[in-house]
mmCIF file with all atom_site columns, C-alpha atoms in Angstrom:
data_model
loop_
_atom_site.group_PDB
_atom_site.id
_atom_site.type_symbol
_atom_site.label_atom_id
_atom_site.label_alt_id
_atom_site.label_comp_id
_atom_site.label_asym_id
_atom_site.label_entity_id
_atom_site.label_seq_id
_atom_site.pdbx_PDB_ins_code
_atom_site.Cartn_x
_atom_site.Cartn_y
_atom_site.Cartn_z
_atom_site.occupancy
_atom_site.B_iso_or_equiv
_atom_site.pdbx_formal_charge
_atom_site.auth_seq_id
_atom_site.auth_comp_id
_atom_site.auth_asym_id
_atom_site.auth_atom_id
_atom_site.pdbx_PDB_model_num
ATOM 1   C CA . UNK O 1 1   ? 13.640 -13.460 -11.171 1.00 85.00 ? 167 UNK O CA 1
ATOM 2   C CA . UNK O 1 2   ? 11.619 -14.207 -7.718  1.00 84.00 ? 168 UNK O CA 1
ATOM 3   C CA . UNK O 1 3   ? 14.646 -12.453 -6.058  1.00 87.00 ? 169 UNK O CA 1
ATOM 4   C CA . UNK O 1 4   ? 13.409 -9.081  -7.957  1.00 87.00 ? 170 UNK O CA 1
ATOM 5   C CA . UNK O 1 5   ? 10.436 -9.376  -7.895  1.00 82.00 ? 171 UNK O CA 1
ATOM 6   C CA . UNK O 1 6   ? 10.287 -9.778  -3.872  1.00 81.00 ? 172 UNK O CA 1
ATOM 7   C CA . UNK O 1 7   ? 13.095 -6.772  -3.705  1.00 86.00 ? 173 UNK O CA 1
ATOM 8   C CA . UNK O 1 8   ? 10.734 -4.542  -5.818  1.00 82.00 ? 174 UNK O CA 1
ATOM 9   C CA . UNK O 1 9   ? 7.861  -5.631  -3.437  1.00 75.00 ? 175 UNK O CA 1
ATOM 10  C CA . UNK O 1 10  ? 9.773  -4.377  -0.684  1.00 77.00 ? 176 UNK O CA 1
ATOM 11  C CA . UNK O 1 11  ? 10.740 -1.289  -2.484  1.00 80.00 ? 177 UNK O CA 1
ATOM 12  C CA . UNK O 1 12  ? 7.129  -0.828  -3.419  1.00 73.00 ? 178 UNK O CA 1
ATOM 13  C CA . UNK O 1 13  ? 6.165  -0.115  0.543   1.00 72.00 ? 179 UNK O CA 1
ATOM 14  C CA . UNK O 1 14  ? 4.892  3.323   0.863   1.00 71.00 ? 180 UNK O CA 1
ATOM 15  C CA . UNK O 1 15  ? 6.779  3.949   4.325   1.00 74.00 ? 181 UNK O CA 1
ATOM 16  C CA . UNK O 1 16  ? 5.518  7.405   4.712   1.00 75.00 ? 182 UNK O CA 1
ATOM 17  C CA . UNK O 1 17  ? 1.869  6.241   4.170   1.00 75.00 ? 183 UNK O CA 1
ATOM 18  C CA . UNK O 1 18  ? 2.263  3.981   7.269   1.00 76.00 ? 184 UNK O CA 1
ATOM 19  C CA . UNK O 1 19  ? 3.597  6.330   9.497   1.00 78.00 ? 185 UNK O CA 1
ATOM 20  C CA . UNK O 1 20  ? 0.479  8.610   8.261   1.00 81.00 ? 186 UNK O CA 1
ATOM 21  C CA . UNK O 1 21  ? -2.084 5.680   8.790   1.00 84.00 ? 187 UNK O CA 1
ATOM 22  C CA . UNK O 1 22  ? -4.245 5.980   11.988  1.00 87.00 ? 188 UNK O CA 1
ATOM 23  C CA . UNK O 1 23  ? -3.866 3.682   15.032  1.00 88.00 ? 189 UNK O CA 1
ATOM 24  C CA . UNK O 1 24  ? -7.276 2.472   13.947  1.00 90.00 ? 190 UNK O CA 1
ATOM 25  C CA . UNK O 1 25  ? -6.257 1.406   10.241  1.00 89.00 ? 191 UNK O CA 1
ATOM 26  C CA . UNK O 1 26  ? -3.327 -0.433  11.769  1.00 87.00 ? 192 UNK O CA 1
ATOM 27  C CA . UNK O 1 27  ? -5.030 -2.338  13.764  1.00 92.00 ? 193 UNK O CA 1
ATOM 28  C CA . UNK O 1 28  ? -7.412 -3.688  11.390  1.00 91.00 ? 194 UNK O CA 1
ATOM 29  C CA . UNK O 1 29  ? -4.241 -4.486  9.102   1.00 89.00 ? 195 UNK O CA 1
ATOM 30  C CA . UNK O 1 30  ? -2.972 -6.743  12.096  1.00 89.00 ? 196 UNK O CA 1
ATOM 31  C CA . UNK O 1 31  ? -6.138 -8.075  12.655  1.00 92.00 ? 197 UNK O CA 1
ATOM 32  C CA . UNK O 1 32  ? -6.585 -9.137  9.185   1.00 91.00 ? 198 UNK O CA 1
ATOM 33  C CA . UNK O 1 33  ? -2.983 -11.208 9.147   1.00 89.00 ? 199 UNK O CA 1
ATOM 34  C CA . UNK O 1 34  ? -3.742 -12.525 12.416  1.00 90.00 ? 200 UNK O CA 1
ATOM 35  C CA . UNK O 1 35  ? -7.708 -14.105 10.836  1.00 92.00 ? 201 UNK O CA 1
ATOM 36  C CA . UNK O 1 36  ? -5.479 -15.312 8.060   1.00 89.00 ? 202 UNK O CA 1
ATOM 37  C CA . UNK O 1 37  ? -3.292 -16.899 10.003  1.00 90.00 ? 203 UNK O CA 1
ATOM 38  C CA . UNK O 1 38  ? -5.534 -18.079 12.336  1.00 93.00 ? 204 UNK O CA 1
ATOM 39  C CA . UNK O 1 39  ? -7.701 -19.491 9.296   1.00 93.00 ? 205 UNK O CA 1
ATOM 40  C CA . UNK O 1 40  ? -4.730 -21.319 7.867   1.00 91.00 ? 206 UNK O CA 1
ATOM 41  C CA . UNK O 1 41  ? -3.750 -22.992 11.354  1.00 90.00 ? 207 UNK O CA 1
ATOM 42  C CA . UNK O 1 42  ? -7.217 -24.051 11.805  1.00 94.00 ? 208 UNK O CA 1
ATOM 43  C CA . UNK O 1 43  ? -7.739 -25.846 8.178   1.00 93.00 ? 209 UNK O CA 1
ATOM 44  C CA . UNK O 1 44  ? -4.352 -27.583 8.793   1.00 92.00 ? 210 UNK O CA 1
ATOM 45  C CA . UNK O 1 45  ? -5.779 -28.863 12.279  1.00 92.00 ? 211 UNK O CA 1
ATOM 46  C CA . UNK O 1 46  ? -9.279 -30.221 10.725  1.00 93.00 ? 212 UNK O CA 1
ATOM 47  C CA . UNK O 1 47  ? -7.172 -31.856 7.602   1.00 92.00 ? 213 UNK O CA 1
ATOM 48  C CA . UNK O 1 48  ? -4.118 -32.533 9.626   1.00 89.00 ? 214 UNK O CA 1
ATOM 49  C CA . UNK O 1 49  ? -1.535 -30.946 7.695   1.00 89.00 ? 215 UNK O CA 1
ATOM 50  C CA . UNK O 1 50  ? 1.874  -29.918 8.681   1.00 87.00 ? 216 UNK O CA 1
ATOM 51  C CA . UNK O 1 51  ? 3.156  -26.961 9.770   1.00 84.00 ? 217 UNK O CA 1
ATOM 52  C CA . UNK O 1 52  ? 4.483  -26.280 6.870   1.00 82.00 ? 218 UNK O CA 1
ATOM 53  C CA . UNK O 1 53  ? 1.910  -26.618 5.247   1.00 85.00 ? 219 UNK O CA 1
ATOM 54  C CA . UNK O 1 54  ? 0.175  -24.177 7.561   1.00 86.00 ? 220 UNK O CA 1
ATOM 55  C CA . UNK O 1 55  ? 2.424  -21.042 6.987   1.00 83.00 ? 221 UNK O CA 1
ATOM 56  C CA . UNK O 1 56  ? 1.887  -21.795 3.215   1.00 81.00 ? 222 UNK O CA 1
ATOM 57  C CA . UNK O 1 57  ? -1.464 -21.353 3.443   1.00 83.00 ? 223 UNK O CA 1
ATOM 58  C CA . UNK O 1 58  ? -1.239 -18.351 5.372   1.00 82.00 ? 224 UNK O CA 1
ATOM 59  C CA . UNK O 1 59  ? 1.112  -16.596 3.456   1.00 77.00 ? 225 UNK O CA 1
ATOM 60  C CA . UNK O 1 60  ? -0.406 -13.655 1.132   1.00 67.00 ? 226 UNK O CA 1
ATOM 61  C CA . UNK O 1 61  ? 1.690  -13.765 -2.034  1.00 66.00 ? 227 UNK O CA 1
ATOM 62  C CA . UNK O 1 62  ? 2.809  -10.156 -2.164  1.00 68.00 ? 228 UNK O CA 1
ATOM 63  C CA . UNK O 1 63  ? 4.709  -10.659 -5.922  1.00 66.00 ? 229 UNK O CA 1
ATOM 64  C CA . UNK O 1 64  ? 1.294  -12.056 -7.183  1.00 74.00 ? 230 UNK O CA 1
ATOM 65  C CA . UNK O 1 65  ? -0.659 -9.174  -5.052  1.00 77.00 ? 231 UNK O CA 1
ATOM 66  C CA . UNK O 1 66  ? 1.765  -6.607  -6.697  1.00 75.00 ? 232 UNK O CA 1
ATOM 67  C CA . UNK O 1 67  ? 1.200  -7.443  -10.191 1.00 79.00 ? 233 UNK O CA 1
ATOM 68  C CA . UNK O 1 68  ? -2.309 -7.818  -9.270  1.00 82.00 ? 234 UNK O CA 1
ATOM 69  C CA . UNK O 1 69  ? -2.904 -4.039  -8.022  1.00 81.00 ? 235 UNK O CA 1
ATOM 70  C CA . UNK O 1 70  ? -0.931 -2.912  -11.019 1.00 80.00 ? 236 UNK O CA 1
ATOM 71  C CA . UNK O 1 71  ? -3.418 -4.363  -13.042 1.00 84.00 ? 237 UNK O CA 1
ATOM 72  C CA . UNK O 1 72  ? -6.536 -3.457  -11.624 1.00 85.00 ? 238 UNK O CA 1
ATOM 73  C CA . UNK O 1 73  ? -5.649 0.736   -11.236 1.00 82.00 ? 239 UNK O CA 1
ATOM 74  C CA . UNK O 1 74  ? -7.112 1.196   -8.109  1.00 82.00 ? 240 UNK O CA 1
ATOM 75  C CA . UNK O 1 75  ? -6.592 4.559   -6.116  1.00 84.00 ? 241 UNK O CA 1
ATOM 76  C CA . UNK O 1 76  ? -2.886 4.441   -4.618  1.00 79.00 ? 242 UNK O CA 1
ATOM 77  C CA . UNK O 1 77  ? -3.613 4.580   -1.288  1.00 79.00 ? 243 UNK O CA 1
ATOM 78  C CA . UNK O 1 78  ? -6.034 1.969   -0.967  1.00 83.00 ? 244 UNK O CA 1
ATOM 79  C CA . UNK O 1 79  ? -3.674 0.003   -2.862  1.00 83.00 ? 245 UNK O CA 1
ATOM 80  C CA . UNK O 1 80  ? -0.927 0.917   -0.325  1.00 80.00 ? 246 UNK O CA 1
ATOM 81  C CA . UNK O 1 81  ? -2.600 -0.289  2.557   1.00 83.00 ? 247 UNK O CA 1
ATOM 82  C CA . UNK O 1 82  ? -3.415 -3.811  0.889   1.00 84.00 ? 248 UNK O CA 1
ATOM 83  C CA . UNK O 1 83  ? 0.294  -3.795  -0.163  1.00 80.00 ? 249 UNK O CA 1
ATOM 84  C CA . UNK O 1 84  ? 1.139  -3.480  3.620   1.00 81.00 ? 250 UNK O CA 1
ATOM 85  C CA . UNK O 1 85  ? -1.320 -5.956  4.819   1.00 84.00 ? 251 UNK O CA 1
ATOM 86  C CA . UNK O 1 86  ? 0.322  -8.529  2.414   1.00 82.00 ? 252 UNK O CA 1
ATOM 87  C CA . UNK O 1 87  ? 3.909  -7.660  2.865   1.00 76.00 ? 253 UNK O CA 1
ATOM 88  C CA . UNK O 1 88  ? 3.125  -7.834  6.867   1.00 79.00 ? 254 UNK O CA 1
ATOM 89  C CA . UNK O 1 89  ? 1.868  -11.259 6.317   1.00 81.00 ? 255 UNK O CA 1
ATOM 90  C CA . UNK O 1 90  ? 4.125  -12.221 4.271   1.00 77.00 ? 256 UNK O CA 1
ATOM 91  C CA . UNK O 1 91  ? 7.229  -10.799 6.579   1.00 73.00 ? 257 UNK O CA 1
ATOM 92  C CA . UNK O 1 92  ? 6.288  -13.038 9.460   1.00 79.00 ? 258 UNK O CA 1
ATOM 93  C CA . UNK O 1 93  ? 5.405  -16.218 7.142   1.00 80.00 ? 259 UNK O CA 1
ATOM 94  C CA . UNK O 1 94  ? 9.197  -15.969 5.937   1.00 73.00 ? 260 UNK O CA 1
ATOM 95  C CA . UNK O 1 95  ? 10.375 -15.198 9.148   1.00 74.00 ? 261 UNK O CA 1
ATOM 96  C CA . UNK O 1 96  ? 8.787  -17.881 11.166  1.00 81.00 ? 262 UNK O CA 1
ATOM 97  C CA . UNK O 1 97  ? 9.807  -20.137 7.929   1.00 76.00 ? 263 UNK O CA 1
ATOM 98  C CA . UNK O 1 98  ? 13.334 -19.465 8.548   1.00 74.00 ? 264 UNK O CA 1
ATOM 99  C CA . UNK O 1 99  ? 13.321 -20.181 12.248  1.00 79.00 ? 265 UNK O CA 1
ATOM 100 C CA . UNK O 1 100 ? 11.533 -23.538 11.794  1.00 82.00 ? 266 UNK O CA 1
ATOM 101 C CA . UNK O 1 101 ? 13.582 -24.332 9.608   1.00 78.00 ? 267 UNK O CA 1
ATOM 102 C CA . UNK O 1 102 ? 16.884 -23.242 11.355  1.00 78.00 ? 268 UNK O CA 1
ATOM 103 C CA . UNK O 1 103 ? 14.914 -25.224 14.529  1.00 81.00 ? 269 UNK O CA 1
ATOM 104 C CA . UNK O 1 104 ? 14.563 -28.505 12.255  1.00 82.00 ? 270 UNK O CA 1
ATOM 105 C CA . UNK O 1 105 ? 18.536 -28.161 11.503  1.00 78.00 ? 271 UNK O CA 1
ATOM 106 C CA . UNK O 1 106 ? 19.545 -27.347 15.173  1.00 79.00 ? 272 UNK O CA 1
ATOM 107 C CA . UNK O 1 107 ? 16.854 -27.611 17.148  1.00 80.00 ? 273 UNK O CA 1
ATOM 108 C CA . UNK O 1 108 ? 16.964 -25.519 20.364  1.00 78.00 ? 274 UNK O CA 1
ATOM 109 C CA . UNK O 1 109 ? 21.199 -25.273 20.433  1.00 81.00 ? 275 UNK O CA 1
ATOM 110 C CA . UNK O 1 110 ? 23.524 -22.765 20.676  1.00 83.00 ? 276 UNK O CA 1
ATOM 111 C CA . UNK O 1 111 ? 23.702 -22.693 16.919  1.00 82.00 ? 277 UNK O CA 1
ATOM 112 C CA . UNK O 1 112 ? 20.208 -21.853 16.714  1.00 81.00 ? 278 UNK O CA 1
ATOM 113 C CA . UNK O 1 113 ? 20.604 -18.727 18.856  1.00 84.00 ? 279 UNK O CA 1
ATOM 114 C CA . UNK O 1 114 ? 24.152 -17.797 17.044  1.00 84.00 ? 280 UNK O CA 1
ATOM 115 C CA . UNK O 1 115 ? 21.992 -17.591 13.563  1.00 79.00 ? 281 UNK O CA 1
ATOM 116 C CA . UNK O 1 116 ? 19.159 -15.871 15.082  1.00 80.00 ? 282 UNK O CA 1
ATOM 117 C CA . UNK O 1 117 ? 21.525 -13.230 16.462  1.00 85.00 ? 283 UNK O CA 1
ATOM 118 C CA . UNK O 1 118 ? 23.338 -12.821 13.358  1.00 81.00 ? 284 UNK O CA 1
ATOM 119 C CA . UNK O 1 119 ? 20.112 -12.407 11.441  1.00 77.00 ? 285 UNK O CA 1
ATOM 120 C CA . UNK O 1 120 ? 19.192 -9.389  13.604  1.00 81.00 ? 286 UNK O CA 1
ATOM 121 C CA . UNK O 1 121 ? 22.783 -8.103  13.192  1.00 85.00 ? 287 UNK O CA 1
ATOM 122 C CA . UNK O 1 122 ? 22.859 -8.011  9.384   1.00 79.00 ? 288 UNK O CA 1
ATOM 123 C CA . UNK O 1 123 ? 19.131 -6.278  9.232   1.00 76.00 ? 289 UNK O CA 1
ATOM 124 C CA . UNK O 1 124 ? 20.556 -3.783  11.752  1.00 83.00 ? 290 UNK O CA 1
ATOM 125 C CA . UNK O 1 125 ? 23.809 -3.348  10.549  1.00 84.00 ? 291 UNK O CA 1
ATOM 126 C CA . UNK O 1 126 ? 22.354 -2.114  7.232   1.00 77.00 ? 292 UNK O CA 1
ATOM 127 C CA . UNK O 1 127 ? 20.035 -0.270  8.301   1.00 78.00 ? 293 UNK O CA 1
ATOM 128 C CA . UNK O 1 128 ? 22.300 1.948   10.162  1.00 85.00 ? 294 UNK O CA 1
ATOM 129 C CA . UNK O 1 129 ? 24.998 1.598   6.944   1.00 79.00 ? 295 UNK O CA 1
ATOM 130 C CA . UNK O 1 130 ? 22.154 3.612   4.756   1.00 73.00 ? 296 UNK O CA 1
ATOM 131 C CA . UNK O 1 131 ? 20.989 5.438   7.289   1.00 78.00 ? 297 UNK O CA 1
ATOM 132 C CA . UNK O 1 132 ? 24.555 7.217   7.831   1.00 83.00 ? 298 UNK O CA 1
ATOM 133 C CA . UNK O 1 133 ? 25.019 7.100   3.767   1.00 75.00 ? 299 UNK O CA 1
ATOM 134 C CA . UNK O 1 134 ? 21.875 8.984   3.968   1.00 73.00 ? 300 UNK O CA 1
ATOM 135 C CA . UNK O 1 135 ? 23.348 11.605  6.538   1.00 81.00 ? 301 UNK O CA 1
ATOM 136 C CA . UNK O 1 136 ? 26.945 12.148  4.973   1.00 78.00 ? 302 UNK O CA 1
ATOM 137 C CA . UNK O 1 137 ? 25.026 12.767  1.456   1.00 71.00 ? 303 UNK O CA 1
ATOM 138 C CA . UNK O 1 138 ? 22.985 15.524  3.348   1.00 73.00 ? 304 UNK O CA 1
ATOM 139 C CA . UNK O 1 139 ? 25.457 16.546  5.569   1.00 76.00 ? 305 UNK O CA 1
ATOM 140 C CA . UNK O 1 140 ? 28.366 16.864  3.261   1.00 71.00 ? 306 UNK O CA 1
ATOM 141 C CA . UNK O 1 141 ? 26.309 17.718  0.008   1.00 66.00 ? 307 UNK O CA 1
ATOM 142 C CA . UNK O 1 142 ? 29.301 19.675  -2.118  1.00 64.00 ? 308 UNK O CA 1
ATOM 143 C CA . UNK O 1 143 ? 31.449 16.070  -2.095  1.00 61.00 ? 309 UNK O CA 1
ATOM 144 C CA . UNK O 1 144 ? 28.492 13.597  -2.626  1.00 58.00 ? 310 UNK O CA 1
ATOM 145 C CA . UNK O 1 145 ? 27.194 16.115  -5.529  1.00 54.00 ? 311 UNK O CA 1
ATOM 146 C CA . UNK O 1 146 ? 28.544 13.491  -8.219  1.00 53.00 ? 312 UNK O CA 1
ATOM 147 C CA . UNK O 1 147 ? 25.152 11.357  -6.706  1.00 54.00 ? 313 UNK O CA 1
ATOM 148 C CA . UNK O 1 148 ? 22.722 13.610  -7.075  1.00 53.00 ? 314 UNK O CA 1
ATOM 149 C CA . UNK O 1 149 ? 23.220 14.998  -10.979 1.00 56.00 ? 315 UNK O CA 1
ATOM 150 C CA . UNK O 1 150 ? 20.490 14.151  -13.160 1.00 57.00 ? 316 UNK O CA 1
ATOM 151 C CA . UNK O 1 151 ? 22.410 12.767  -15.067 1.00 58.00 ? 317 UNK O CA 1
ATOM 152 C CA . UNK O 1 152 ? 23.774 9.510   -13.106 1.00 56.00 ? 318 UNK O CA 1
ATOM 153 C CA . UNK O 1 153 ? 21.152 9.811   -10.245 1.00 59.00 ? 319 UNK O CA 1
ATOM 154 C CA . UNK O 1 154 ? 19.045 7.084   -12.262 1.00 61.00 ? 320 UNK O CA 1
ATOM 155 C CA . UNK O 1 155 ? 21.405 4.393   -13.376 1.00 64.00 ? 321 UNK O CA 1
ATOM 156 C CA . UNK O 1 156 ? 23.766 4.968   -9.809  1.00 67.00 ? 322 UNK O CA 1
ATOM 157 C CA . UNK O 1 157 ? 19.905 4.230   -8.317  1.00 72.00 ? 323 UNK O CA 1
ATOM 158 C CA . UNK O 1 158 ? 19.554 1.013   -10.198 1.00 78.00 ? 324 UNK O CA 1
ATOM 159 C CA . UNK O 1 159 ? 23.094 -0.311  -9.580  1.00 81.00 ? 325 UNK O CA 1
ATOM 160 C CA . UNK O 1 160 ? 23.071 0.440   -6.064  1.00 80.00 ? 326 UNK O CA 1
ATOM 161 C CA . UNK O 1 161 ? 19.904 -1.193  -5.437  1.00 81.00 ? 327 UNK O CA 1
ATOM 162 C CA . UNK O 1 162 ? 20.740 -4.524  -7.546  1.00 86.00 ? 328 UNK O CA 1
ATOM 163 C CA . UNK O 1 163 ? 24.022 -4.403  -5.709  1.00 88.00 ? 329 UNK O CA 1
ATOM 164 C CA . UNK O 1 164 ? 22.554 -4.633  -2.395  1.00 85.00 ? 330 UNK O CA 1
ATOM 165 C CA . UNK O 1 165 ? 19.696 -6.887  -3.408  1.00 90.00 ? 331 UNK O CA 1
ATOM 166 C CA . UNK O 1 166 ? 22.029 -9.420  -4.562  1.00 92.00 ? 332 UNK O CA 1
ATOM 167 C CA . UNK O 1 167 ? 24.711 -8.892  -1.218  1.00 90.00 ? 333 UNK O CA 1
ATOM 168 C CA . UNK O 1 168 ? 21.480 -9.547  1.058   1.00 87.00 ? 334 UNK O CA 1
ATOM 169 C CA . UNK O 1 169 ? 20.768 -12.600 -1.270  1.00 91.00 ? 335 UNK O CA 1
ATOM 170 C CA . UNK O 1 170 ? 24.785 -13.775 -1.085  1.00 91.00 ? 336 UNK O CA 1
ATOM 171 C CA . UNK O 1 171 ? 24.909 -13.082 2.808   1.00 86.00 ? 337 UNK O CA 1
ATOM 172 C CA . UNK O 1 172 ? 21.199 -14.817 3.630   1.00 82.00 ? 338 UNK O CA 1
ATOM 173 C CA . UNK O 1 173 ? 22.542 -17.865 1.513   1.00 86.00 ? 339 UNK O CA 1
ATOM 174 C CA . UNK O 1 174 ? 26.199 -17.814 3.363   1.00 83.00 ? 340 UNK O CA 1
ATOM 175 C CA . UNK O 1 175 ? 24.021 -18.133 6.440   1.00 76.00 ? 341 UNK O CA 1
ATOM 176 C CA . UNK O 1 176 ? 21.922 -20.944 4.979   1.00 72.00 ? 342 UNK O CA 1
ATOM 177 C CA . UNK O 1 177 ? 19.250 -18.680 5.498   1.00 74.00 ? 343 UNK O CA 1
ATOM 178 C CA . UNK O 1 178 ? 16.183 -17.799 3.065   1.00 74.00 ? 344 UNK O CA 1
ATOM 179 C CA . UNK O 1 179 ? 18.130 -15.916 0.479   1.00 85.00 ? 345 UNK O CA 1
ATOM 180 C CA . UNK O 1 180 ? 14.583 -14.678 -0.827  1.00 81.00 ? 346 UNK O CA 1
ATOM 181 C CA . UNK O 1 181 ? 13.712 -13.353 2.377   1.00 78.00 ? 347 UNK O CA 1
ATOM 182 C CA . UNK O 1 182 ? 16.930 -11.097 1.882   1.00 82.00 ? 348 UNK O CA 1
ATOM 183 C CA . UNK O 1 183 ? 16.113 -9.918  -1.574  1.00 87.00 ? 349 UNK O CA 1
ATOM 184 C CA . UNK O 1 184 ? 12.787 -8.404  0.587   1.00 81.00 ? 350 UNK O CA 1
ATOM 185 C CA . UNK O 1 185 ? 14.250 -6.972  3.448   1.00 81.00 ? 351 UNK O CA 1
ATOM 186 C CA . UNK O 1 186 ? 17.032 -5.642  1.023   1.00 84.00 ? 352 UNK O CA 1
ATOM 187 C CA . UNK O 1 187 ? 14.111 -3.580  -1.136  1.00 84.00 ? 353 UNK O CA 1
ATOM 188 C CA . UNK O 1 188 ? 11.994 -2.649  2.652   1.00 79.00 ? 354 UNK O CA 1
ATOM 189 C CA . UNK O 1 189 ? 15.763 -1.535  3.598   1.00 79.00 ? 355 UNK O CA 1
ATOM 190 C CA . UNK O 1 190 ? 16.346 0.138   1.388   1.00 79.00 ? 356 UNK O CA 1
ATOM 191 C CA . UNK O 1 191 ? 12.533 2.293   0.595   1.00 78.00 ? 357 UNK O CA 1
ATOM 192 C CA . UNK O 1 192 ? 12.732 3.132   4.028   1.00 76.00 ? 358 UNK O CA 1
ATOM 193 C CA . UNK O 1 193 ? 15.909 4.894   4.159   1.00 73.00 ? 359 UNK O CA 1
ATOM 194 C CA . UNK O 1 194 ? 15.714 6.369   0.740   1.00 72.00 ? 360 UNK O CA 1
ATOM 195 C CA . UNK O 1 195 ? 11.908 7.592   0.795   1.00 67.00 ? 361 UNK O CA 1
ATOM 196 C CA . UNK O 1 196 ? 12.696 10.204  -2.713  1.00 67.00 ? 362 UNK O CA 1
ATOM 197 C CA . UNK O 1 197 ? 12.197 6.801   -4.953  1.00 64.00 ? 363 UNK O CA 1
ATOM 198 C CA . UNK O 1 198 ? 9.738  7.607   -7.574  1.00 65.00 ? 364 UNK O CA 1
ATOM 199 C CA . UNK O 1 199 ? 12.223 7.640   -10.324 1.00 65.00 ? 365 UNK O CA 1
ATOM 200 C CA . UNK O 1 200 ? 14.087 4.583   -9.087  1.00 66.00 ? 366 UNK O CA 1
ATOM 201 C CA . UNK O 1 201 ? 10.704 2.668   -9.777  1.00 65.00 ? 367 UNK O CA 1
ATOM 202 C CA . UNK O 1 202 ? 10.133 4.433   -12.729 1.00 68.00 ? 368 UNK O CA 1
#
């Protein structure tokens, strides 16, 4: 159920409102992760917590912030940008999560740099497997017409997302990696490369 709900918060990513925000709005989003990370490093110093407990603190919640903003109906794209401020955040909290913890396991060895490399080969690897999906469908349009009808469009949508939400989750786990931090970079995958996804949501 977290697995979902952390894929639909990556879904949920308005990538065309991000390439549209000023240089101006983006650095105030940076600046406002960096104070909150800052914030949570400096509490753990004065209390002496652990690292650990550190990133916890400075991680934004985006599955709590999502439900959150679908509560409170405020105008989309100030909702957006808050959405991107958390998921930010919340990117680099998992991310530095999973390379302490691959750094407790292995510490600085040649394991440690074999799983960091294979991490950035799955993301990419992906991302280049929809992106060419993505060009054959509008490339070749009469033999990938089955995909757009009406008619299947929706449910082929909702399998093909679940099906790659849950192969992120299986290959992140294989790797003894965060398999929640798959099931998010599996939904930011995938609304990047398939912008149209209004009815997927839906």
């Amino acid at each position: 159920g977290f697995a979902l709900l952390m894929f639909l918060a990556g879904l949920e990513i308005d990538w065309n409102l991000i390439e549209e925000l000023k240089f101006k709005e983006k650095i105030i989003i940076f600046l406002v992760v960096l104070t909150n990370f800052f914030a949570a490093w400096l509490y753990s110093k004065i209390f002496k917590l652990s690292f650990s407990s550190a990133l916890l603190l400075a991680s934004m919640g985006i599955g709590l912030m999502l439900v959150v903003l679908k509560e409170l109906n405020l105008p989309r794209d100030f909702s957006q940008k808050i959405l991107i401020t958390g998921s930010v955040g919340e990117v680099l909290t998992l991310l530095i999560l999973t390379f302490y913890d691959l750094h407790l396991s292995y510490g600085t060895s040649k394991i440690f740099i074999i799983k960091t490399l294979i991490i950035l080969i799955v993301f990419f690897s992906f991302y280049f497997f929809l992106k060419l999906v993505r060009l054959l469908v509008w490339y070749f349009p009469q033999k990938f017409a089955f995909l757009l009808e009406e008619d299947n469009k929706n449910a082929l949508d909702v399998r093909a997302s679940f099906a790659f939400m849950l192969l992120f989750i299986v290959i992140f786990n294989y790797l003894h990696i965060e398999p929640i931090l798959g099931a998010f970079i599996a939904g930011t995958i995938f609304g990047y490369v398939f912008r149209e996804k209004e009815t997927l949501e839906k």
